[in-house]
mmCIF file with all atom_site columns, C-alpha atoms in Angstrom:
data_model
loop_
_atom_site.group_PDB
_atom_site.id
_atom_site.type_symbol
_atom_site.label_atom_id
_atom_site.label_alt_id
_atom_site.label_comp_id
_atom_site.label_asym_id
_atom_site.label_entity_id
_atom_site.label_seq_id
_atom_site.pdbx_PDB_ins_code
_atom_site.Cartn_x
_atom_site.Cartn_y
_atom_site.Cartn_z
_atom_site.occupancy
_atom_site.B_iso_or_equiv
_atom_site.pdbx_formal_charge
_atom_site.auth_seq_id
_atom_site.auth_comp_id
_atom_site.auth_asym_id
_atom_site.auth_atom_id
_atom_site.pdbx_PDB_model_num
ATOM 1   C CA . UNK A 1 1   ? 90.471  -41.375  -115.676 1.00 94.00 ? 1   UNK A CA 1
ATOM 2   C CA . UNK A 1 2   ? 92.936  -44.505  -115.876 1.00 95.00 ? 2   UNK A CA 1
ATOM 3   C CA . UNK A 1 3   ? 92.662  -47.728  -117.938 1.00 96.00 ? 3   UNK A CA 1
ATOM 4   C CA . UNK A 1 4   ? 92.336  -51.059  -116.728 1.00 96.00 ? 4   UNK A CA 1
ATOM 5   C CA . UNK A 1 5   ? 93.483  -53.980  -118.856 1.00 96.00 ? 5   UNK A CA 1
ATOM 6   C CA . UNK A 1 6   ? 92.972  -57.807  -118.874 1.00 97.00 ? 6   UNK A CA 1
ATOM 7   C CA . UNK A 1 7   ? 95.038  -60.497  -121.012 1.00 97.00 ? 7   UNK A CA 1
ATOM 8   C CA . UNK A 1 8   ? 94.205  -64.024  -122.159 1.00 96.00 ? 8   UNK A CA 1
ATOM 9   C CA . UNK A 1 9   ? 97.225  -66.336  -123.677 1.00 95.00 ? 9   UNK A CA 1
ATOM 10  C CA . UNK A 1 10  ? 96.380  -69.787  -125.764 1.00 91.00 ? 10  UNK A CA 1
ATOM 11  C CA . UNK A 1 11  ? 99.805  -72.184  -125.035 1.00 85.00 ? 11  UNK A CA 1
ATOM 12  C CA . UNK A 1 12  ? 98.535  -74.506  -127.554 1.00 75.00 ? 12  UNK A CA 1
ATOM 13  C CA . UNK A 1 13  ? 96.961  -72.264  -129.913 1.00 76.00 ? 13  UNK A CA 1
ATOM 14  C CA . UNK A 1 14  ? 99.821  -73.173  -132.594 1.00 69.00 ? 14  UNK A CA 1
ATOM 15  C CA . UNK A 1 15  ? 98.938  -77.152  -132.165 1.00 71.00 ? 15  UNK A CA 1
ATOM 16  C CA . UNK A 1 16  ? 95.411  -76.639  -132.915 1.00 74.00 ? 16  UNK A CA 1
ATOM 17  C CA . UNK A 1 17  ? 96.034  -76.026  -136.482 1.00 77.00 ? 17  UNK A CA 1
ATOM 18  C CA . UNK A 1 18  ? 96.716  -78.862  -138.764 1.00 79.00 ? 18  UNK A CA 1
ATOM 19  C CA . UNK A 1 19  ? 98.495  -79.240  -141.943 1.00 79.00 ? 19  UNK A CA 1
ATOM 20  C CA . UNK A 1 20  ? 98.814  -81.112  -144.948 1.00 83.00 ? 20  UNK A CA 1
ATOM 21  C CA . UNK A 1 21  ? 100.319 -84.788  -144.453 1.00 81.00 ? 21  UNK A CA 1
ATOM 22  C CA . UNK A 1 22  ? 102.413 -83.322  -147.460 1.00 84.00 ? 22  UNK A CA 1
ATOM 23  C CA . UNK A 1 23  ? 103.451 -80.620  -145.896 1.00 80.00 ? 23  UNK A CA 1
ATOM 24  C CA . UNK A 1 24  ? 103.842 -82.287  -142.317 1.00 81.00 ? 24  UNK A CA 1
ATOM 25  C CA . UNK A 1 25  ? 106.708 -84.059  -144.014 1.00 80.00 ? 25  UNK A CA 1
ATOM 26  C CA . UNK A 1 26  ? 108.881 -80.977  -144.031 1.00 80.00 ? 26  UNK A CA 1
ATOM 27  C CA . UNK A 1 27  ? 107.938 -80.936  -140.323 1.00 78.00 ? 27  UNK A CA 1
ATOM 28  C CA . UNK A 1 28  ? 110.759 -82.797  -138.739 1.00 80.00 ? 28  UNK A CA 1
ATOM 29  C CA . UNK A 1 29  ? 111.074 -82.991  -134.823 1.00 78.00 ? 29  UNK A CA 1
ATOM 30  C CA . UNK A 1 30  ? 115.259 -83.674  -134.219 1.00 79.00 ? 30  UNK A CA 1
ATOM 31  C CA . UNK A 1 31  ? 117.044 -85.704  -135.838 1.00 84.00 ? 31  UNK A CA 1
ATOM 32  C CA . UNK A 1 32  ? 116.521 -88.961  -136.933 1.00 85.00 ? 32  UNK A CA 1
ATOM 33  C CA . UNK A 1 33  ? 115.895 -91.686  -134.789 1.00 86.00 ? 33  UNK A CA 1
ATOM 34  C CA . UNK A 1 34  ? 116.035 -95.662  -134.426 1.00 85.00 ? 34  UNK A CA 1
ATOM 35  C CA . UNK A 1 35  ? 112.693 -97.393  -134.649 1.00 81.00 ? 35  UNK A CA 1
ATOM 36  C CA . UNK A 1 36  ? 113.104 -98.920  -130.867 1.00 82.00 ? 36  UNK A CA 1
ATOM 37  C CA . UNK A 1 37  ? 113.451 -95.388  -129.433 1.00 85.00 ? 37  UNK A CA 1
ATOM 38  C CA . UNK A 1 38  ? 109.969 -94.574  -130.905 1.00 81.00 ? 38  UNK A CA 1
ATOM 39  C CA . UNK A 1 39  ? 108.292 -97.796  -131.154 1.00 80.00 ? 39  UNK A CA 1
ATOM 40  C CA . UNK A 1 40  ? 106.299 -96.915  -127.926 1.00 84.00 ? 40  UNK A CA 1
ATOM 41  C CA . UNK A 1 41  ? 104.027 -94.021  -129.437 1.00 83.00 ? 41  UNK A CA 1
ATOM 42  C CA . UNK A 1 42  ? 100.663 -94.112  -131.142 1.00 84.00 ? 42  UNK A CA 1
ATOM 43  C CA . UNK A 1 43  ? 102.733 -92.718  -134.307 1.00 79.00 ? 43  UNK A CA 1
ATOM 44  C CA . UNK A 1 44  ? 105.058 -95.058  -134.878 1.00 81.00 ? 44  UNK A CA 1
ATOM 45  C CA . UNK A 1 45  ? 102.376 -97.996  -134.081 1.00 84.00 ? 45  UNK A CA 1
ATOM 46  C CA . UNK A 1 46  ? 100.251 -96.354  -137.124 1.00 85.00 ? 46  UNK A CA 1
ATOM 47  C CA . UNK A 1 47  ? 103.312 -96.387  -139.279 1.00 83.00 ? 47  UNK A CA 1
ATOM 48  C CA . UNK A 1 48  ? 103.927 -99.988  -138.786 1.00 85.00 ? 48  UNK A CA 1
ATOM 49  C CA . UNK A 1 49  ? 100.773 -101.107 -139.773 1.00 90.00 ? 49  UNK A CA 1
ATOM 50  C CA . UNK A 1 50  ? 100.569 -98.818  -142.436 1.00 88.00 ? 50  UNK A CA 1
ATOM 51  C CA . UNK A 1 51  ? 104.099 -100.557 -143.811 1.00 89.00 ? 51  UNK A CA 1
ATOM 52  C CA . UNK A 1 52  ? 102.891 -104.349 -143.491 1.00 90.00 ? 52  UNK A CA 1
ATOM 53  C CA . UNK A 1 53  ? 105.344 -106.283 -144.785 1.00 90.00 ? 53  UNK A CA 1
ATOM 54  C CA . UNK A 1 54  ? 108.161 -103.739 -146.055 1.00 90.00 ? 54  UNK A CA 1
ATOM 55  C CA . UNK A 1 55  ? 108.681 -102.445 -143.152 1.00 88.00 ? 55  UNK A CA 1
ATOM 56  C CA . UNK A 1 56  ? 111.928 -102.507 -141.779 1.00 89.00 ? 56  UNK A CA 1
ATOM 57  C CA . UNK A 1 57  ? 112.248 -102.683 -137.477 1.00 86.00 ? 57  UNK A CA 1
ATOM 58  C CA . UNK A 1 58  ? 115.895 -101.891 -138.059 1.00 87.00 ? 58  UNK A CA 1
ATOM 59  C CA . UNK A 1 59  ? 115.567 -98.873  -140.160 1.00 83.00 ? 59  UNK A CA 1
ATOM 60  C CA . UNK A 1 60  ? 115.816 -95.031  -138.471 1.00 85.00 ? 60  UNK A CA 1
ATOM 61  C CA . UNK A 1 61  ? 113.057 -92.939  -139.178 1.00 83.00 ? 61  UNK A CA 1
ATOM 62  C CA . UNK A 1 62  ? 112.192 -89.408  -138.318 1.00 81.00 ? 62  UNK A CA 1
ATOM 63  C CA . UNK A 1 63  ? 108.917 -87.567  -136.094 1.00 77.00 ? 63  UNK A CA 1
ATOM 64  C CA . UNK A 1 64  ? 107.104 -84.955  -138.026 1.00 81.00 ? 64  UNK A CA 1
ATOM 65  C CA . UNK A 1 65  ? 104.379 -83.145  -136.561 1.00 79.00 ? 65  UNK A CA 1
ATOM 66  C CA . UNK A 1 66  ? 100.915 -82.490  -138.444 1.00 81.00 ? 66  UNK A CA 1
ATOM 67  C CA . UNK A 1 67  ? 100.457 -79.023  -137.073 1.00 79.00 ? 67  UNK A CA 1
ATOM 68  C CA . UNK A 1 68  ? 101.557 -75.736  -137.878 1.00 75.00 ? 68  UNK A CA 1
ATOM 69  C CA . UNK A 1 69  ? 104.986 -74.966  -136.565 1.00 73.00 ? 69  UNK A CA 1
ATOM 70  C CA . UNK A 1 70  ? 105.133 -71.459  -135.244 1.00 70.00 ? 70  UNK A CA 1
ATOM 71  C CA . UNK A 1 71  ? 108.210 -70.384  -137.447 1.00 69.00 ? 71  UNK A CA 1
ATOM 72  C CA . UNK A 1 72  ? 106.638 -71.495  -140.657 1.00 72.00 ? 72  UNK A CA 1
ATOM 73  C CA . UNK A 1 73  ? 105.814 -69.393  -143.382 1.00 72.00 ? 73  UNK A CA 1
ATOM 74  C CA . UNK A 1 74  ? 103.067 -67.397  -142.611 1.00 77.00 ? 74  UNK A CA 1
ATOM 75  C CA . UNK A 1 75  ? 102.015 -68.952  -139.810 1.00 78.00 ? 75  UNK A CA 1
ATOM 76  C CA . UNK A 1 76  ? 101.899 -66.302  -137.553 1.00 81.00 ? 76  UNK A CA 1
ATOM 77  C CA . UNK A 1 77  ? 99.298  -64.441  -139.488 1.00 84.00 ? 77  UNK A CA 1
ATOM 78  C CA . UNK A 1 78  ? 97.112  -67.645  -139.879 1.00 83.00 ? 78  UNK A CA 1
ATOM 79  C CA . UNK A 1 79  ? 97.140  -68.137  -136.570 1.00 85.00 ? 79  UNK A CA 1
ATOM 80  C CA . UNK A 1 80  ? 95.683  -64.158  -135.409 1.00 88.00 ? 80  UNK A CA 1
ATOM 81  C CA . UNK A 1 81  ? 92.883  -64.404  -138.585 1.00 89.00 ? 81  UNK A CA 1
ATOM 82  C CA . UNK A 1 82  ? 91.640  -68.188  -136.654 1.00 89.00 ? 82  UNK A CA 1
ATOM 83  C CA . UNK A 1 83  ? 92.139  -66.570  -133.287 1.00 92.00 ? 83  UNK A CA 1
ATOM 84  C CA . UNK A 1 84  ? 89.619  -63.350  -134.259 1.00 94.00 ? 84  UNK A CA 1
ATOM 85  C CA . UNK A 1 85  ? 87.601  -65.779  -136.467 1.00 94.00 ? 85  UNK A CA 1
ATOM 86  C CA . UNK A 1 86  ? 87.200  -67.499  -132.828 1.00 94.00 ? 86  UNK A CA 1
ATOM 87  C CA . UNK A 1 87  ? 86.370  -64.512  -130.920 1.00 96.00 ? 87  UNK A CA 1
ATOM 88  C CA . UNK A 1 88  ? 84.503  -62.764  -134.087 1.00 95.00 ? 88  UNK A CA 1
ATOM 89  C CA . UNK A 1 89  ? 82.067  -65.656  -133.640 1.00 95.00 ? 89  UNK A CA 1
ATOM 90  C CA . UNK A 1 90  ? 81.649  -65.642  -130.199 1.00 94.00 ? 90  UNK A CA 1
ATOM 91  C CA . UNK A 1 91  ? 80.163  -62.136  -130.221 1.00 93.00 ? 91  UNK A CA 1
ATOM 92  C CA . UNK A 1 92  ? 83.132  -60.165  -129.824 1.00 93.00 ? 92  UNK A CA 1
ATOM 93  C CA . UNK A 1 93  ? 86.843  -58.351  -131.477 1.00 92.00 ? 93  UNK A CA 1
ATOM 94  C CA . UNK A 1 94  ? 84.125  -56.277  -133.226 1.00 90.00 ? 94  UNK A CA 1
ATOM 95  C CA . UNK A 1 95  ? 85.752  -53.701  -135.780 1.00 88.00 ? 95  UNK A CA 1
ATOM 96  C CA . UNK A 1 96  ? 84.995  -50.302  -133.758 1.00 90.00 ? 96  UNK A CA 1
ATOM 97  C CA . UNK A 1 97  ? 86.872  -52.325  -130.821 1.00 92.00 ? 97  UNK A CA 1
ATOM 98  C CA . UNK A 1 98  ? 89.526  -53.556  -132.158 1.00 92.00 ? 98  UNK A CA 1
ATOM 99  C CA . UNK A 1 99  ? 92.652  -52.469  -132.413 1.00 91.00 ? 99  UNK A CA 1
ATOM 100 C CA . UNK A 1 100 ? 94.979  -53.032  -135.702 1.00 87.00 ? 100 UNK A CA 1
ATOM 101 C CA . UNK A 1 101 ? 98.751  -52.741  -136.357 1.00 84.00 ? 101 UNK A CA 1
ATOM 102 C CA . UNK A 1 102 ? 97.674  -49.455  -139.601 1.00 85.00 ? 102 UNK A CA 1
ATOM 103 C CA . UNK A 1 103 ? 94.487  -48.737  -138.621 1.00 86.00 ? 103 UNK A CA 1
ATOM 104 C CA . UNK A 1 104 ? 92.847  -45.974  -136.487 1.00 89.00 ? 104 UNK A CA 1
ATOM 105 C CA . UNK A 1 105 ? 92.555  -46.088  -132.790 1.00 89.00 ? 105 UNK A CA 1
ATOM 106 C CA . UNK A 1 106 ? 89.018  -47.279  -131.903 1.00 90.00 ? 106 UNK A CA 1
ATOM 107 C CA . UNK A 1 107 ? 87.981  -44.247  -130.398 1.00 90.00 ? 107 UNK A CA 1
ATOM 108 C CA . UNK A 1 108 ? 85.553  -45.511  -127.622 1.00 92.00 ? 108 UNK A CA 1
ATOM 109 C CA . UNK A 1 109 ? 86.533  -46.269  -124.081 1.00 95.00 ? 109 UNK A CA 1
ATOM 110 C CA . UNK A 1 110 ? 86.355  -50.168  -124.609 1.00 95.00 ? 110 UNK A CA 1
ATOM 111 C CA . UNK A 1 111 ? 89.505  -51.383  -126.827 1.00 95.00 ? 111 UNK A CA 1
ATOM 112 C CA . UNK A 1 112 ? 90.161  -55.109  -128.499 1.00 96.00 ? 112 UNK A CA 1
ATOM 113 C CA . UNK A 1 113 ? 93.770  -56.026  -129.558 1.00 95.00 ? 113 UNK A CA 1
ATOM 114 C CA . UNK A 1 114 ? 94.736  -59.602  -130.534 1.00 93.00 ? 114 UNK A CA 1
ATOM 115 C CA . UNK A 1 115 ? 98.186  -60.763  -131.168 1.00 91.00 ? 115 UNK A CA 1
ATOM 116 C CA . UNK A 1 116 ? 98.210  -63.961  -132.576 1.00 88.00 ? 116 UNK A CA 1
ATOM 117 C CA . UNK A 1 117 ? 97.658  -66.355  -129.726 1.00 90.00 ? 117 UNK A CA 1
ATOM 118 C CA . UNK A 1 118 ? 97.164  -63.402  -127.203 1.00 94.00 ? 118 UNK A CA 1
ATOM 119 C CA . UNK A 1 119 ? 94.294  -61.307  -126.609 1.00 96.00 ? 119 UNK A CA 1
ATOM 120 C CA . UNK A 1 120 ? 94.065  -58.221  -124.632 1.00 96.00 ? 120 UNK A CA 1
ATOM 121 C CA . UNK A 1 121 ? 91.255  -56.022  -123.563 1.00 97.00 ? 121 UNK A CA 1
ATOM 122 C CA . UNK A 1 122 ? 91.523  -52.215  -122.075 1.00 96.00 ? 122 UNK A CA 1
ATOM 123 C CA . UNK A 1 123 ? 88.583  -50.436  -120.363 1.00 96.00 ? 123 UNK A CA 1
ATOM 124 C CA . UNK A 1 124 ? 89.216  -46.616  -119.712 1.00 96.00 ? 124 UNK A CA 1
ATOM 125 C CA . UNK A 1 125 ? 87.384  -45.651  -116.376 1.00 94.00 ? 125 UNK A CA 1
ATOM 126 C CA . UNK A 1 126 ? 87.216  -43.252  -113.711 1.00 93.00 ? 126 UNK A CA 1
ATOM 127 C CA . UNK A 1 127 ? 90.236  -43.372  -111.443 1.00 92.00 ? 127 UNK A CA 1
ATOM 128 C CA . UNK A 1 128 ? 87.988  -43.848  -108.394 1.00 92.00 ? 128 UNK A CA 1
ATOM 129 C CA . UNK A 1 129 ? 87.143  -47.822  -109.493 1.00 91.00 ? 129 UNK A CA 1
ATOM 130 C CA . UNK A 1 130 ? 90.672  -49.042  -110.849 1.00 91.00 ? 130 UNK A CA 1
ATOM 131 C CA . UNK A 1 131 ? 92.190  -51.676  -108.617 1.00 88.00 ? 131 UNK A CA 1
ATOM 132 C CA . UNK A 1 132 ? 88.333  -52.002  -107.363 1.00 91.00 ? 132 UNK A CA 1
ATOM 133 C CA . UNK A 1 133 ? 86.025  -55.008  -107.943 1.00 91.00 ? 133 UNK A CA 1
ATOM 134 C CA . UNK A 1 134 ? 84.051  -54.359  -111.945 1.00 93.00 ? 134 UNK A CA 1
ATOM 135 C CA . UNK A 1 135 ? 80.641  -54.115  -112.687 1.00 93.00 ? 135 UNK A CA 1
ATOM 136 C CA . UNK A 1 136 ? 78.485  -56.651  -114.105 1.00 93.00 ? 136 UNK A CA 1
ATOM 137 C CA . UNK A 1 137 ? 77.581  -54.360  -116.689 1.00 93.00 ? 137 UNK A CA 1
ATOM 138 C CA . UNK A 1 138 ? 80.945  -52.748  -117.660 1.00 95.00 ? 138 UNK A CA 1
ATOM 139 C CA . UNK A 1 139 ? 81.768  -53.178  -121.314 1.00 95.00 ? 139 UNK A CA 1
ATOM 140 C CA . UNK A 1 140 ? 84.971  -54.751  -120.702 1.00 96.00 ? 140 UNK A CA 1
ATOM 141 C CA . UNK A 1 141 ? 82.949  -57.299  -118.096 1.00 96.00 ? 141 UNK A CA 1
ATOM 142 C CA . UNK A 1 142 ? 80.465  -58.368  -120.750 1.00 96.00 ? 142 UNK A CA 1
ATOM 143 C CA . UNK A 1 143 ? 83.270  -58.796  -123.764 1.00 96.00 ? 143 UNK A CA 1
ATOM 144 C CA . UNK A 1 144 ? 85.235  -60.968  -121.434 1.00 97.00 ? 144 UNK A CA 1
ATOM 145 C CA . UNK A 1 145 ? 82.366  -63.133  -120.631 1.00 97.00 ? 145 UNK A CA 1
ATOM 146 C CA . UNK A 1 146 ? 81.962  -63.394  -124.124 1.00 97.00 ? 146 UNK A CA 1
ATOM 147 C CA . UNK A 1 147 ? 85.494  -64.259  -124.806 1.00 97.00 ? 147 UNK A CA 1
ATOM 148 C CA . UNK A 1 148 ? 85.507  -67.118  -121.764 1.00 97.00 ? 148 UNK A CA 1
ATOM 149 C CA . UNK A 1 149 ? 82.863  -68.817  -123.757 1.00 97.00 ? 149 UNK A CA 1
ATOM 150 C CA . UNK A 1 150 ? 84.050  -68.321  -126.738 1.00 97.00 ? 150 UNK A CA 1
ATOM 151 C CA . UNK A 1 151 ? 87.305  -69.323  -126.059 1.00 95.00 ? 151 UNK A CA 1
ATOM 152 C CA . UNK A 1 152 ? 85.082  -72.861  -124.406 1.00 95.00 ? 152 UNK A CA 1
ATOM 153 C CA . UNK A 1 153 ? 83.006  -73.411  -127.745 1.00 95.00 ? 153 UNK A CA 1
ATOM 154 C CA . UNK A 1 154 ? 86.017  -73.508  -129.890 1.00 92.00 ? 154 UNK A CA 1
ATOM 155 C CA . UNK A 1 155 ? 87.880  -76.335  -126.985 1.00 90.00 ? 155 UNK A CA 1
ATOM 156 C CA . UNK A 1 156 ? 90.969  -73.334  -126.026 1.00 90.00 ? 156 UNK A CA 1
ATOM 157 C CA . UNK A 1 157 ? 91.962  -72.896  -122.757 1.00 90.00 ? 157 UNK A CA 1
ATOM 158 C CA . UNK A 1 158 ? 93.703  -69.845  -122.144 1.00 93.00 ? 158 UNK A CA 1
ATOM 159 C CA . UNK A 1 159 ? 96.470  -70.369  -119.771 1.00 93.00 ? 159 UNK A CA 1
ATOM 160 C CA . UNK A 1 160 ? 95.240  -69.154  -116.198 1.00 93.00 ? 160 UNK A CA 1
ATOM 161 C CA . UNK A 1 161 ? 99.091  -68.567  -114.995 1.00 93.00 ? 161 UNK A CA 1
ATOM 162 C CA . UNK A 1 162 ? 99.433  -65.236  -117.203 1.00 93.00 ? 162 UNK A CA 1
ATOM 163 C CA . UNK A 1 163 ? 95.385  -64.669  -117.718 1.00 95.00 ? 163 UNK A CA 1
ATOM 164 C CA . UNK A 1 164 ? 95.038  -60.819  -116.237 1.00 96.00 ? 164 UNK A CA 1
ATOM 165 C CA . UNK A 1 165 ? 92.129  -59.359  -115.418 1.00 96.00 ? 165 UNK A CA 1
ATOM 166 C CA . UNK A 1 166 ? 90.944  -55.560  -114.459 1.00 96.00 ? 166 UNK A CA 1
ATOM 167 C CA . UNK A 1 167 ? 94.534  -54.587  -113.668 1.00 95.00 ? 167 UNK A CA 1
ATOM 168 C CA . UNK A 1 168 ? 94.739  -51.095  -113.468 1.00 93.00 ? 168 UNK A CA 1
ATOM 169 C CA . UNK A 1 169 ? 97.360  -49.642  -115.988 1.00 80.00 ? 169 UNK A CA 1
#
């Protein structure tokens, strides 16, 4: 027997979760900027308006972002619970799949692992089929096709350039 494994990975996965304007505020993109050098975004249009007659055209100001930066707090953990909340709803990173950092090794032949904005599947099978075309019915077939939609419900798009699938291991 051998294992075969297949990997999706979310780019974006980070910019899909929002904060608080509050918190977005602690945000900061660079350094601070002059208002000409930012006038031209949807932002800084908003701003404007929202300052009406104090605001000043000659004053710097700073871009925050509204979603969660990667490096913040517990981000990172947020981030895997909304990623298997995704999947969990779609039908699949089912608890005698799934593989977790200090729990027990699933013990069937199908196993579930998702880290953070990655997700990874491994199907152990008979030697004689790795590196050869699945079947429709294959465990590992129908929890990716689960995933895929999944994955299309929730508006992700895993990035195609480092999706794997069925590669022998």
């Amino acid at each position: 027997e051998g294992v075969r494994g297949s990997v999706d990975d979310l780019p974006d996965f980070y910019h899909t979760e929002l904060c608080s304007r509050s918190r977005a505020r602690s945000n900061q993109i660079g350094y601070s900027s002059e208002w000409k050098e930012l006038s031209g975004l949807p932002c800084a249009e908003r701003f404007r308006i929202r300052e009406g007659a104090a605001f000043n055209p000659h004053a710097r100001v700073r871009a925050v972002q509204r979603t969660v930066p990667m490096g913040d707090r517990n981000a990172t953990d947020f981030s895997q619970i909304a990623h298997q909340g995704v999947l969990r709803v779609g039908g699949v990173c089912r608890a005698e799949e799934n593989l977790t950092y200090r729990g027990p090794v699933p013990r069937g032949r199908t196993t579930e692992a998702t880290m953070i904005d990655d997700h990874i599947v491994t199907q152990v099978c008979p030697t004689a089929v790795l590196g050869k075309k699945p079947r429709p019915h294959d465990r590992d077939v129908v929890l990716l096709s689960a995933v895929d939609r999944a994955y299309a419900d929730a508006g992700l798009c895993p990035k195609l350039a480092k999706q794997k699938r069925y590669e022998p291991v």
